[in-house]
Amino acid sequence: MKKLLILAGILIMVSCDTNKSSSKDYKDATLSVEERVDALLPKLSLEEKVAQMRIFHANIGAQPDENGNLKLSEKVTQKLKLGIAGIKNPGEHIDPVAAAKLNNELQKYIIENNRWGIPALFVTESYNGVDAEGCTKFGRPMTSAASFNPELVRRQWDIVGREARLRGMHMCHSPEADIVRDPRFGRMSEAFGEDTYLTTQMVKNAVIGVQGDYEGLGKGTHIGAVAKHFAGYGQVLGGSNFAAIEISERTLIDEIYPPFEVAVVEARALGIMASHGDLNGVASHGNPELLTGVLRDQWGFEGYVVSDSNDIARLFYFMKVAESPEAAAQMGLEAGIDVDLYAEDSYAYLPEMVKENPELEKLIDRSVRRVLRTKFILGLFDNPYIDIEKTKKGVRSASSLELAKESDLESIILLKNENKTLPLSKEKPTKVALLGPLLKENTKTMFESVSGSNVTYLAEKGFSLTNEKGGAPQLLARDPQAINRLVNIAKGSDVVVLFLGGDQFTAKEAYFSNSTLGDRASIDPVGPQDELVEKIKALGKPVIVVLKHRRTLSINTIATQADAILDTWDLSEFGDESTARIVFGEVSPSGKSPVTIPRSIGQLPYHYSMKEINYKKEYLFLGKGPLYPFGHGLSYGDFKYSDISISGDEITPTTELTVSVKVTNNGDMKAKEVVQLYIKDEIGSVTRPDKELKGFEKISLDAGESKTVSFTITPKMLEFTGITMEKVLEAGNYTVKVGTSSQDYLETTFKLNK
């Protein structure tokens, strides 16, 4: 009898707790995020839950009218009756103030027209800053990676997060955490380079920056990051978007996963986007081992996973791993995809599918919980609107524009400087020809603003590389008259600056449509650019090449003919001004190449950290090694490395070592240098990389100044996936390389004893 009374008491207590929980108000801001989700989720109907798992694009009918007021299509109003997870790019083509006004109106409509007043996530992207009209335009991620300055990247993405939130956005389908090693891939410049460690540092700081160190999310000052594309997307075969991805399990663990892991574990990204492709035969959008096993069970990710554009449905009609659209939806749901991006033929089927399989609602609840959690973290239930007065003051502030210029200056790479061609003098009367297909309309004005009255300019683009039309731009026929015109202009100058490389039409995303292309089967510069540089060089004048591009190019002719080469990738809106400041010596270049620059496409795959055995043989009739190595970048300073030392000759699993090197600037001007630490495992149970970047530090030295730079070597740096597919520390010999690039360094050694 006593036991029954105790049991009855427990049941009453449980009942009371349950009633208390269900009576909690999800609008009560004093409750925890989890408590608010628990209070709201049971109230939703099945259809309302599924609505919280879908995102549509604003271009289907959530646009401003001619007076800037919100105009909704019938299709959109029907969608919003049940609420919505989010909307992509509302207000992207209007200025920030107009966008903030529009998004306030849109959010108000959404809140007032679904039963529970659930706000929507407004989603953007960031490749050159916020991907929307009127925001600060920074350099692309690959450009930022060339700075080798994670703190600078964090500040840049902090501005991205602030400017996005001020125009009414809440999430960003960025940054890319992909490792990119194939320059045929049109999206190469959207990522941070070929190296795992460099990419990890940049992704970590991008996520922390855009989320305001996580604290900015709830304060309404920043937006959530969605790191993408999980996983291996940058490794598509042939560099062709949507192609298969074949990566060994060991390479996945040691090289591909780390940037995503740090985004989740250390930077606390709110979202992850799955990869378009498959992974060793398993479609990523239907891969529970990847999206649940690795992402959640191993790394503890609590945010939501969003599909890439229409990719759940493509499990059926493109990947052909599902028997029907409904099977594709179930596959994505079971794998761990929480939000369906754009599709009308995928998660839209879930309400009907639950009638046949009620167990699916448990998985739906799991996903909806993650979406609602994100909205509560962002404070959208309590403060869903933007203060437009703050928008007016906060977007494109003077400090943001200056940061764009600072980022440019630290990202420009001096690949070559024969006979100290650069910098040019502002004091000496000089006539400079600015020529070539990558010349912009305002390039001459920007150079004039830097150089002063002693330097005069002749400026002419000459020709374009493509017709710049449509999803598949066509190369233009060689124009001998245009080439001759440029040569004749160059004859009247003292120095020629050629703007060469590629643009947004020669390297871009290859969308799903067959009529839209963006990848390229060659990495040589397109059009008659080589011919142009050869003819200009034949005039006997100094030739400076400003290389602009969004993919690595095999610039063999340019490297031979040019006296100096400034590799600028894709800089900010002030790129040509920053380039001019480097050209005229206001600032010394300090960028380092975040990729290996090959001599030929035939060398691919080609990155500095390949296995040592890959370097055994060279190719017939091709120069040795890369054209320029990873980490390469010259300076107007003259840096000398000396006195490398290590604190001991042995490390154990519980100890650390310190390696130090003295760096001296023997030049005559202040300059910055990136000191790079590489480690080589001399013998392993599996074949090991030739070397791996494990640390770097950017320092500034006055003329004649020296500094000792030290790095801590930890056991964690030496771990790798061994022969049993477990992380191991193996006893043996290691070589430490500290220097100015992956091929120019001083060495010392140590042993790992266990």
Coordinates of N, CA and C in Angstrom, one line a residue, residues 437-438 461 463-478 501-508 517 520 525-529 551:
P437 N 42.2 44.1 -70.9 CA 40.8 43.7 -70.8 C 40.2 43.8 -69.4
L438 N 41.0 43.8 -68.4 CA 40.5 43.8 -67.0 C 40.5 45.3 -66.4
K461 N 41.0 50.0 -72.5 CA 40.7 48.6 -72.2 C 41.1 47.7 -73.4
F463 N 39.9 45.5 -75.5 CA 39.0 44.4 -75.8 C 38.4 43.7 -74.6
S464 N 37.3 43.0 -74.7 CA 36.7 42.2 -73.7 C 37.1 40.8 -73.9
L465 N 37.0 40.0 -72.9 CA 37.3 38.5 -73.0 C 36.2 37.7 -73.6
T466 N 34.9 38.1 -73.2 CA 33.7 37.4 -73.7 C 32.7 38.3 -74.1
N467 N 31.6 37.8 -74.6 CA 30.4 38.7 -75.0 C 29.6 39.1 -73.8
E468 N 30.0 38.6 -72.6 CA 29.4 39.0 -71.3 C 27.9 38.9 -71.3
K469 N 27.4 37.8 -71.9 CA 26.0 37.7 -72.0 C 25.6 36.2 -71.6
G470 N 24.5 36.1 -70.9 CA 23.8 34.8 -70.7 C 24.6 33.9 -69.7
G471 N 24.0 32.7 -69.6 CA 24.6 31.8 -68.6 C 25.8 31.1 -69.1
A472 N 26.1 31.2 -70.4 CA 27.2 30.6 -71.0 C 27.9 31.6 -71.9
P473 N 28.7 32.5 -71.4 CA 29.4 33.5 -72.2 C 30.2 32.9 -73.3
Q474 N 30.3 33.5 -74.4 CA 31.1 33.1 -75.5 C 32.4 33.9 -75.6
L475 N 33.5 33.2 -75.9 CA 34.8 34.0 -76.2 C 34.6 34.8 -77.4
L476 N 35.3 36.0 -77.4 CA 35.2 36.8 -78.6 C 36.4 36.5 -79.5
A477 N 36.2 36.7 -80.8 CA 37.2 36.5 -81.8 C 38.4 37.5 -81.6
R478 N 39.6 37.0 -81.8 CA 40.8 37.9 -81.7 C 40.6 39.1 -82.6
G501 N 44.0 38.6 -66.9 CA 43.5 37.5 -66.0 C 42.1 37.0 -66.4
G502 N 41.1 37.2 -65.6 CA 39.8 36.7 -65.8 C 38.8 37.5 -65.0
D503 N 37.5 37.3 -65.2 CA 36.5 38.0 -64.6 C 35.3 37.2 -64.2
Q504 N 34.2 37.8 -63.9 CA 33.0 37.1 -63.4 C 32.4 36.3 -64.5
F505 N 32.8 36.5 -65.8 CA 32.2 35.7 -66.9 C 33.1 34.5 -67.2
T506 N 34.4 34.5 -66.8 CA 35.3 33.4 -67.1 C 35.5 32.5 -66.0
A507 N 34.9 32.8 -64.8 CA 34.9 31.9 -63.6 C 33.6 32.2 -62.8
K508 N 32.7 31.3 -62.8 CA 31.5 31.6 -62.1 C 30.8 30.2 -61.7
L517 N 26.8 27.7 -67.7 CA 28.1 27.1 -67.5 C 29.0 28.1 -66.7
R520 N 35.7 25.5 -66.3 CA 36.4 25.7 -67.5 C 37.4 24.5 -67.7
P525 N 45.0 31.7 -69.5 CA 44.3 33.0 -69.7 C 43.6 32.9 -71.0
V526 N 42.3 33.3 -71.1 CA 41.5 33.3 -72.3 C 41.8 34.4 -73.2
G527 N 41.5 34.3 -74.5 CA 41.7 35.4 -75.5 C 43.2 35.6 -75.8
P528 N 43.5 36.8 -76.4 CA 44.8 37.1 -76.8 C 45.7 37.8 -75.8
Q529 N 45.5 37.4 -74.5 CA 46.2 38.1 -73.4 C 47.7 37.8 -73.5
R551 N 39.8 32.4 -60.5 CA 40.4 31.0 -60.4 C 41.9 31.1 -60.7

